[in-house]
XYZ file of C-alpha atoms in Angstrom:
134
model
C -2.434 -40.297 -0.138
C -4.872 -41.384 -2.250
C -5.505 -39.444 -5.167
C -8.644 -37.433 -5.717
C -9.377 -37.375 -1.869
C -8.959 -34.254 0.212
C -6.931 -34.347 3.327
C -6.458 -32.787 6.504
C -3.290 -31.172 7.578
C -3.281 -29.339 10.510
C -6.985 -28.614 10.366
C -6.888 -27.193 6.882
C -8.521 -29.168 4.294
C -5.921 -29.265 1.025
C -6.456 -31.234 -2.593
C -3.879 -33.711 -3.063
C -0.468 -32.165 -4.050
C -0.840 -29.046 -1.941
C -0.515 -30.462 1.463
C 2.778 -28.937 3.016
C 5.295 -30.895 5.103
C 4.478 -30.531 9.020
C 7.248 -28.171 9.522
C 6.609 -26.225 6.566
C 3.311 -25.085 7.448
C 3.996 -21.223 8.793
C 7.024 -20.682 5.902
C 6.819 -18.809 2.652
C 9.300 -19.643 0.326
C 10.251 -18.022 -3.428
C 9.984 -20.637 -6.452
C 11.784 -18.924 -9.004
C 10.914 -21.261 -11.621
C 7.356 -21.459 -11.398
C 5.231 -20.716 -14.500
C 1.978 -19.031 -14.554
C -0.336 -17.441 -17.190
C -3.231 -15.200 -16.460
C -6.532 -15.026 -17.876
C -5.412 -12.233 -20.412
C -2.482 -14.637 -21.527
C 0.153 -12.615 -19.677
C 3.249 -14.987 -18.212
C 4.888 -14.718 -15.151
C 7.784 -16.682 -14.071
C 8.764 -17.181 -10.158
C 6.053 -17.034 -7.474
C 5.546 -16.903 -3.649
C 4.138 -19.840 -2.078
C 2.300 -19.127 1.641
C 0.210 -19.914 3.900
C -3.121 -17.739 3.629
C -6.375 -17.369 5.766
C -9.262 -18.676 3.485
C -10.716 -15.497 1.829
C -11.764 -13.374 -0.927
C -10.046 -12.551 -4.581
C -11.175 -8.886 -5.924
C -10.842 -8.118 -9.272
C -8.775 -5.084 -8.629
C -6.367 -4.122 -5.595
C -9.052 -2.318 -3.620
C -11.639 -3.154 -0.690
C -14.475 -1.881 -2.953
C -13.369 -4.048 -5.861
C -15.975 -6.926 -6.717
C -15.066 -10.329 -5.181
C -14.637 -12.701 -8.244
C -12.854 -15.800 -6.619
C -12.597 -17.485 -3.003
C -9.550 -18.737 -1.591
C -10.100 -22.314 0.117
C -6.873 -24.138 0.358
C -3.464 -23.012 1.827
C -0.856 -22.809 0.804
C -1.131 -20.448 -2.248
C 1.191 -19.019 -4.814
C 1.248 -15.313 -5.698
C 3.003 -13.671 -8.661
C 3.182 -10.319 -8.071
C 2.460 -7.670 -5.281
C 0.896 -3.838 -5.537
C -0.155 -1.073 -3.631
C -3.635 -0.526 -3.627
C -6.693 0.836 -1.582
C -6.182 0.709 2.501
C -7.664 -2.658 4.029
C -7.570 -3.145 7.478
C -3.650 -3.277 8.647
C -2.278 -2.416 4.844
C -2.420 -1.274 1.341
C -0.474 -3.887 -0.317
C -2.270 -6.818 -2.317
C -0.917 -9.973 -3.784
C -1.936 -11.377 -7.362
C -3.250 -14.986 -7.649
C -5.997 -17.414 -8.707
C -8.798 -18.014 -6.611
C -9.791 -21.655 -5.901
C -13.130 -20.978 -6.629
C -14.765 -18.606 -9.379
C -17.811 -16.395 -7.801
C -18.056 -13.901 -10.395
C -16.806 -12.780 -13.825
C -16.225 -16.156 -15.140
C -13.791 -14.689 -17.944
C -11.025 -13.992 -15.164
C -11.087 -16.964 -13.741
C -10.834 -16.436 -10.500
C -7.780 -13.944 -11.038
C -7.043 -11.011 -8.699
C -6.075 -9.623 -5.669
C -5.354 -11.025 -2.022
C -4.949 -8.228 0.717
C -1.356 -9.199 2.591
C -2.928 -9.501 5.864
C -4.485 -12.536 4.609
C -0.948 -13.398 3.762
C 0.730 -15.501 6.664
C 4.427 -13.825 5.572
C 6.940 -12.418 8.297
C 6.858 -9.375 6.218
C 5.018 -7.326 3.394
C 5.940 -7.322 0.559
C 7.846 -10.339 0.643
C 11.450 -9.952 -0.216
C 12.460 -11.142 -3.959
C 8.764 -11.336 -4.799
C 8.371 -8.928 -8.093
C 6.119 -5.810 -7.861
C 3.303 -5.794 -10.697
C 4.586 -4.074 -13.713
C 1.356 -2.210 -13.916
C 1.416 -0.276 -10.655
């Protein structure tokens, strides 16, 4: 792949380094050693990498919470899950960082995506940590 060029894989645009192998497109997998630091400085070890439907990232795990980011690419990593307000089909939400900041720039698009947007075989995904503040 040519560095800096977006590529199309199965009809989804992905930046370099995020393209999944054709056989992995619908799989979710835990990555126990991945490190992330959110906008508040909280550190996370381990994540879930999973295909998603592109969509909004909300500041809180509520359907009425402000949209602060957008998820444009797939697959996506998630650091934990929590229960929140009802969203069509679920009340589970996953914490991640969006690809694009929409509002509240200080939060750097860190927020929640509803479980119905995450193409996992079950929710919450077994082995992914529950967010500690729930």
